[in-house]
Short mmCIF file of C-alpha atoms in Angstrom, two decimals:
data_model
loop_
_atom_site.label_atom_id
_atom_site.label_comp_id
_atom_site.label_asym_id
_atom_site.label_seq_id
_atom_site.Cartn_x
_atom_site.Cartn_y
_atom_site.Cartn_z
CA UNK A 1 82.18 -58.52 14.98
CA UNK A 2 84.66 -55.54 14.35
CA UNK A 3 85.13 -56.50 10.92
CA UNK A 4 80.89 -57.09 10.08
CA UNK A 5 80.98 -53.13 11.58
CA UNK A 6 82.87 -52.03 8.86
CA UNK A 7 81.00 -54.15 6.18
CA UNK A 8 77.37 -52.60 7.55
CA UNK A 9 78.62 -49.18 7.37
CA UNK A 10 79.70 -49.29 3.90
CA UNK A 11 76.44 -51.16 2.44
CA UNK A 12 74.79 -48.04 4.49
CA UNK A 13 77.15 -45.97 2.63
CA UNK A 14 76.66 -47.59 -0.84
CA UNK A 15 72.52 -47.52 -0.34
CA UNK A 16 70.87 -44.65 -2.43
CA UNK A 17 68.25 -44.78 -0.24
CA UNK A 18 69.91 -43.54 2.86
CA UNK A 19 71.51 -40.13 0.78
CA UNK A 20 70.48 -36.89 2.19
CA UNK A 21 68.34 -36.41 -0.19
CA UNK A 22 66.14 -39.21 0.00
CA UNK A 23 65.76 -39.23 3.80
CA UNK A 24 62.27 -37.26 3.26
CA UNK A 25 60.92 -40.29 1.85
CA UNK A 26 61.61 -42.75 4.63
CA UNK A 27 61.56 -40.60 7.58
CA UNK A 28 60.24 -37.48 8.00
CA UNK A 29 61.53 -34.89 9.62
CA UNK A 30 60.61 -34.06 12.65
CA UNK A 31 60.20 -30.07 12.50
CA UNK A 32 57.36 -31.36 9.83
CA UNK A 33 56.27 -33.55 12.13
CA UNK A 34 55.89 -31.05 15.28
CA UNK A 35 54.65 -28.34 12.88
CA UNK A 36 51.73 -30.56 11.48
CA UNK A 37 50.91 -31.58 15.12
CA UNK A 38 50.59 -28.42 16.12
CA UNK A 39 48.93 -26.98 13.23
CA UNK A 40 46.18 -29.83 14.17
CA UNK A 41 46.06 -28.88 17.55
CA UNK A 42 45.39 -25.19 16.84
CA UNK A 43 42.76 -26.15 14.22
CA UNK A 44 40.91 -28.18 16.62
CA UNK A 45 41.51 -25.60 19.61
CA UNK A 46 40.39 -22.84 17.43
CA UNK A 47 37.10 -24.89 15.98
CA UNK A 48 36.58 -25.84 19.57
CA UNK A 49 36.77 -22.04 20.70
CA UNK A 50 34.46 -21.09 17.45
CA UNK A 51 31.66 -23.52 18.40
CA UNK A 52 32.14 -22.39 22.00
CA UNK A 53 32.11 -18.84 20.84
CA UNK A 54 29.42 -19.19 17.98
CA UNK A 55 27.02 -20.90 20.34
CA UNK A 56 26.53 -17.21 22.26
CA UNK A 57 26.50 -15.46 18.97
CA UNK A 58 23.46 -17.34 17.53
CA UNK A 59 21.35 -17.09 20.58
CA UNK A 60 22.05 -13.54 20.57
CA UNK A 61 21.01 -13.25 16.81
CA UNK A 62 17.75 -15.78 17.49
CA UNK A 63 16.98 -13.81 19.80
CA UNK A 64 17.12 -10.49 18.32
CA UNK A 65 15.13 -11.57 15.59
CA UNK A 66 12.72 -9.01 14.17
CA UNK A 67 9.28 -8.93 14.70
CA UNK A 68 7.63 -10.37 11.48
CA UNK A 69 10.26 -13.37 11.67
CA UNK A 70 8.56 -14.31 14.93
CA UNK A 71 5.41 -16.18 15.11
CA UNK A 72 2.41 -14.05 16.76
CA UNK A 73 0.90 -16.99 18.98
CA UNK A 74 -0.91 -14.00 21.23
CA UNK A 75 -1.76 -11.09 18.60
CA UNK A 76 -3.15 -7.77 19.89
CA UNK A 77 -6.47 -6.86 20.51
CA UNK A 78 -6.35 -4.33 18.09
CA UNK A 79 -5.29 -6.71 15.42
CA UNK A 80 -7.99 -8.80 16.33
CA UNK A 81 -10.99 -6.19 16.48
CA UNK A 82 -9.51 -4.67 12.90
CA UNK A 83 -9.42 -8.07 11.36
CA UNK A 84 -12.41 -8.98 12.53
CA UNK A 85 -14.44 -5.68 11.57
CA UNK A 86 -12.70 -6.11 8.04
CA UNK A 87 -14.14 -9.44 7.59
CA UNK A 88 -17.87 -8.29 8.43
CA UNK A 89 -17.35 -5.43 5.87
CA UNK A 90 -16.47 -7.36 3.29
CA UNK A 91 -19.19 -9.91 4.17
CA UNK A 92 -21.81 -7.27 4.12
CA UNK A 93 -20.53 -5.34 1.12
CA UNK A 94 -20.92 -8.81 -0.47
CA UNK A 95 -24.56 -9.22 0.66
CA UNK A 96 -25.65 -6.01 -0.05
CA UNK A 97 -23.94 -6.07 -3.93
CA UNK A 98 -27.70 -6.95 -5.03
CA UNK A 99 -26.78 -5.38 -8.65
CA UNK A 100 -23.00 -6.47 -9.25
CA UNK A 101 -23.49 -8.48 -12.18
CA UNK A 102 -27.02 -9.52 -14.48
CA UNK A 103 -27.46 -13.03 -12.71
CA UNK A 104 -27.33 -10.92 -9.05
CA UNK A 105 -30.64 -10.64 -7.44
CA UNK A 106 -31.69 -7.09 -8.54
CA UNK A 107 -29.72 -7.86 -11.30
CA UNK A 108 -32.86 -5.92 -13.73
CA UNK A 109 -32.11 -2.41 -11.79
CA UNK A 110 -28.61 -2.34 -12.95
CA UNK A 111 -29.14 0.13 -15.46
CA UNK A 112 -30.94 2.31 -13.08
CA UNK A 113 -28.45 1.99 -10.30
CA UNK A 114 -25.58 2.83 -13.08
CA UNK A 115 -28.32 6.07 -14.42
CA UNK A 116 -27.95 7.21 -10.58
CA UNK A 117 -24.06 6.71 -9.92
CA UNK A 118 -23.64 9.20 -13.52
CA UNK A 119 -25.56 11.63 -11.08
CA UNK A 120 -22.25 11.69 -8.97
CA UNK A 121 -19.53 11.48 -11.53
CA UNK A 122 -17.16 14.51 -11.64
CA UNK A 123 -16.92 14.98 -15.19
CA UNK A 124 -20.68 15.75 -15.75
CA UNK A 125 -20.20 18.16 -12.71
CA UNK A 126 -17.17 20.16 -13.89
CA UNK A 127 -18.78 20.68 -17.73
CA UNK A 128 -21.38 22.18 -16.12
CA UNK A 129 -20.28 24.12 -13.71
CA UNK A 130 -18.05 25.44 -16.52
CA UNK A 131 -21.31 26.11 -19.00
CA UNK A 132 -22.75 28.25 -15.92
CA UNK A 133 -19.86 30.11 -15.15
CA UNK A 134 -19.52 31.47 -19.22
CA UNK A 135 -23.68 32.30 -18.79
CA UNK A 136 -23.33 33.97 -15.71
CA UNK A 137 -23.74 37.71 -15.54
CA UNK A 138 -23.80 37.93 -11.68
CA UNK A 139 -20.26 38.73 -9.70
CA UNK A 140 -21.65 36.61 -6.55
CA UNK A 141 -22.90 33.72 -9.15
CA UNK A 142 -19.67 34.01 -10.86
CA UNK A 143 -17.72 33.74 -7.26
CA UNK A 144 -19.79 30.86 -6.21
CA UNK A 145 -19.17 28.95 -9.32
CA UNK A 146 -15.71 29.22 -9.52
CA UNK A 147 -14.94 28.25 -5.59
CA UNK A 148 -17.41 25.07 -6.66
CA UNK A 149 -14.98 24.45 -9.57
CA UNK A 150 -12.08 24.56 -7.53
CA UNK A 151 -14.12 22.16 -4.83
CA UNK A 152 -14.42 19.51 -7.54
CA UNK A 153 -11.09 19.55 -9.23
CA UNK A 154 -9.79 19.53 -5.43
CA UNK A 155 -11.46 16.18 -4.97
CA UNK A 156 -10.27 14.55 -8.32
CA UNK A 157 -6.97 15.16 -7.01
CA UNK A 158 -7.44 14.25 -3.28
CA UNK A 159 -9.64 10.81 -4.19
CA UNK A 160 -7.43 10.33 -6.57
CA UNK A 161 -3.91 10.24 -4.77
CA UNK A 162 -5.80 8.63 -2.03
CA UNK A 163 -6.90 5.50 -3.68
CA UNK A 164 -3.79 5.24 -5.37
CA UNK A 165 -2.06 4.96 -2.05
CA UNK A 166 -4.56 2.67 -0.83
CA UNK A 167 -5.27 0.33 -3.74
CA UNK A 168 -7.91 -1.29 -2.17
CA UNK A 169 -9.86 -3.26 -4.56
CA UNK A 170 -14.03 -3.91 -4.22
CA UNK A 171 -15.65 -6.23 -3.17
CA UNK A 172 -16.33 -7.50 -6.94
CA UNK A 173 -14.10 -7.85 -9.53
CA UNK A 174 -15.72 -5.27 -11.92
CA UNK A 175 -13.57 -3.26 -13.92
CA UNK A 176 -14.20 0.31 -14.40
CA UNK A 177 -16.16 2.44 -16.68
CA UNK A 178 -14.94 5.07 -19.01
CA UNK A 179 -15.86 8.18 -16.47
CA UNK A 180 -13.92 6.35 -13.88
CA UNK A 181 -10.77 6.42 -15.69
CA UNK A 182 -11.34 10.22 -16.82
CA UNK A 183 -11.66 11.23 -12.91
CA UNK A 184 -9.13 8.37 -11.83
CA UNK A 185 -11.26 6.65 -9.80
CA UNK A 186 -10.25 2.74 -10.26
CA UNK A 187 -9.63 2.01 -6.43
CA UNK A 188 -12.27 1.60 -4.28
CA UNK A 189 -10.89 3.37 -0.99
CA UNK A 190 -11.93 6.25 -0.93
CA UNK A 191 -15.12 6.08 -2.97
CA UNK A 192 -15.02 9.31 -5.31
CA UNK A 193 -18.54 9.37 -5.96
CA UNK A 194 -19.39 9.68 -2.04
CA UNK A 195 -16.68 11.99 -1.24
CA UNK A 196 -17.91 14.59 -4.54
CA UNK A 197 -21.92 13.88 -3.49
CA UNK A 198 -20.77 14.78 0.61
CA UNK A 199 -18.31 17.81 -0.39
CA UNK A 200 -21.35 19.06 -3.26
CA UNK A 201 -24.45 18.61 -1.13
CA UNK A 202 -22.64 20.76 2.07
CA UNK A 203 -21.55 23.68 -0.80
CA UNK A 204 -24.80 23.72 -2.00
CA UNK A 205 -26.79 23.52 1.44
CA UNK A 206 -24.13 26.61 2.56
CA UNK A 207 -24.30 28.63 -0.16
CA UNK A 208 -27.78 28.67 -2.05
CA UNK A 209 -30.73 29.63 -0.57
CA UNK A 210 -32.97 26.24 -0.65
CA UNK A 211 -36.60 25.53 0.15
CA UNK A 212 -36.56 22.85 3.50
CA UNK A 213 -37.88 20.11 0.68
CA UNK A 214 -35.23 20.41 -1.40
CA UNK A 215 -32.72 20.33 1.35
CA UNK A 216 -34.13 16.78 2.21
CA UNK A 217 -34.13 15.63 -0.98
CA UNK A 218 -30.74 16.85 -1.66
CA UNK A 219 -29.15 14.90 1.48
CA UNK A 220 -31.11 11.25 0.16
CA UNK A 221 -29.68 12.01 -3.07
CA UNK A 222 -26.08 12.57 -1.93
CA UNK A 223 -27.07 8.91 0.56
CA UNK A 224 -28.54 6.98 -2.56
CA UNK A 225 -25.83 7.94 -4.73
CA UNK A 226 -23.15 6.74 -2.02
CA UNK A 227 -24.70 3.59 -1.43
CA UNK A 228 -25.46 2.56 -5.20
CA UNK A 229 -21.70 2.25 -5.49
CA UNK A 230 -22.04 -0.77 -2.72
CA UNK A 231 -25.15 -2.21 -4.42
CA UNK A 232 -23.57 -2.30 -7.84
CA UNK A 233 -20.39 -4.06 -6.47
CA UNK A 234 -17.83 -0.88 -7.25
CA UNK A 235 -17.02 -0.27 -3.08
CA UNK A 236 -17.12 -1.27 0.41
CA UNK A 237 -19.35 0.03 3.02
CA UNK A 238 -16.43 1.27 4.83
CA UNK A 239 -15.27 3.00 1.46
CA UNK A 240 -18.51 5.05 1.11
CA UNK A 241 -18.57 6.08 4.77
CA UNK A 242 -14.97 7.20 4.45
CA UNK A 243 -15.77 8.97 0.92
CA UNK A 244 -18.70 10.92 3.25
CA UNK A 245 -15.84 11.88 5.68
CA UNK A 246 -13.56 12.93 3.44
CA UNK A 247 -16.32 14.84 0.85
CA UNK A 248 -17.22 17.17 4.02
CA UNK A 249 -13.17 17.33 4.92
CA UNK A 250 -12.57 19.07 1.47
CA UNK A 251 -15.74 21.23 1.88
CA UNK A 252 -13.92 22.72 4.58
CA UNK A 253 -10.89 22.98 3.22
CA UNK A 254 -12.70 25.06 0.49
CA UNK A 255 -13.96 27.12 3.09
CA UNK A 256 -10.79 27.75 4.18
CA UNK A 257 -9.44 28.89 0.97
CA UNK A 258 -12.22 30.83 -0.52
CA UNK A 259 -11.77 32.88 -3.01
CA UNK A 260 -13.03 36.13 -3.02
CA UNK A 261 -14.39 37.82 -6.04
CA UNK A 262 -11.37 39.93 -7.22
CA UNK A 263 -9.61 36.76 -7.24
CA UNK A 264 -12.56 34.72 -9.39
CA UNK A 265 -12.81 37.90 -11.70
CA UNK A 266 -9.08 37.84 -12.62
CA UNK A 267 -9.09 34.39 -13.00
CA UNK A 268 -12.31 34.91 -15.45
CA UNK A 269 -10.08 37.51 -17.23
CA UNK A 270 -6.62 35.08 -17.67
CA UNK A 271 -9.33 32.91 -18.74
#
């Protein structure tokens, strides 16, 4: 036995294996061994605390989750009356677009309906507002005539910035004619032509002396003209009654900025 001692310990001695060197590759040490250990247990520990501490978090976040994210099961009455008025507006706009297109029903009195909406257009209205205003010889014609001119470039403008805001399109895909793009009227909300025949038949009813007759006949012209824009498929009804509500809106915004006639006869003069 003491002499099989000594033999051991020298084969240990002669082994490569057992150098300092090599002892990684057999047995590893154990300050690895701890520090992997616990390296695993603080992974786990902190996954464990992140789940714990996630699991809060997203409930928190689902349920501060903004409003058009969530599903409306119960939506307001409000939404419900304006959706629902929408639809019948659209459905009667539909009906009542008799002269849209040649194969509609009244499809024949297109060309007459068309004749009557040129009655509202602005363009016809400013030329000749302007060719009365150079013939005029009168300082109260020449007043009236240039507040009217400032009326109808005011509602180019307003209609104009309006629709663009809106871009509501009609009820018919019908694209726009010539005049339309001159005045900037290719929306449908507000309609230009009711807003200008509302905001001209007021100035006129307010400012020239008219015979009871003509005053009737002036109001169904400024309602016929309105309406034609429905029955030849350009607008909503909701767009004409809103172009009637605006039209009288600028009429008194006219009023409220008059301009007296010093101001219209240096104006003349620039001019």
């Amino acid at each position: 036995m003491p002499a099989s001692q000594p033999r051991s310990r020298a084969r240990d001695r002669n082994n490569v294996l057992n150098r300092a060197e090599f002892l990684s590759l057999n047995q590893p040490l154990k300050g690895n061994q701890e520090s992997r250990s616990s390296s695993r247990k603080q992974s786990s520990q902190a996954g464990a605390g992140g789940a714990q501490s996630s699991g809060p978090k997203e409930r928190r976040q689902s349920q501060q989750l903004p409003e058009e994210d969530c599903m409306q099961l119960n939506p307001s009455f409000k939404g419900i009356a304006f959706n629902s008025l929408l639809a019948i507006d659209i459905c009667m706009s539909k009906r009542l677009g008799v002269c849209a297109n040649r194969a509609s029903s009244w499809g024949g009195a297109r060309s007459m309906i068309n004749l009557l909406g040129i009655t509202g257009h602005g363009i016809p209205w400013i030329a000749g507002t302007l060719i009365c205003l150079v013939k005029s010889s009168t300082l109260a014609g020449q007043e009236v005539l240039m507040n009217l001119l400032l009326a109808l470039l005011l509602d180019i403008m307003i209609v104009a910035g309006l629709q663009k805001l809106a871009k509501r399109k009609g009820p018919y895909d019908i694209n726009p004619g010539l005049l339309d793009y001159l005045t900037m009227d290719t929306y449908a909300f507000p309609a230009g032509h009711a807003s200008r025949v509302a905001m001209l038949s007021k100035f006129f009813l307010n400012h020239l002396v008219l015979a009871i007759p003509l005053r009737i006949l002036l109001v169904l012209w400024a309602l016929c003209v309105g309406f034609s824009r429905v029955m030849i498929g350009r607008h909503h009804i909701t767009d004409v009654l809103s172009g009637f509500v605006f039209g009288y809106l600028q009429f008194r915004l006219v009023e409220l900025i008059w301009m007296s006639s010093n101001t219209c006869q240096m104006l003349i003069s620039i001019w």
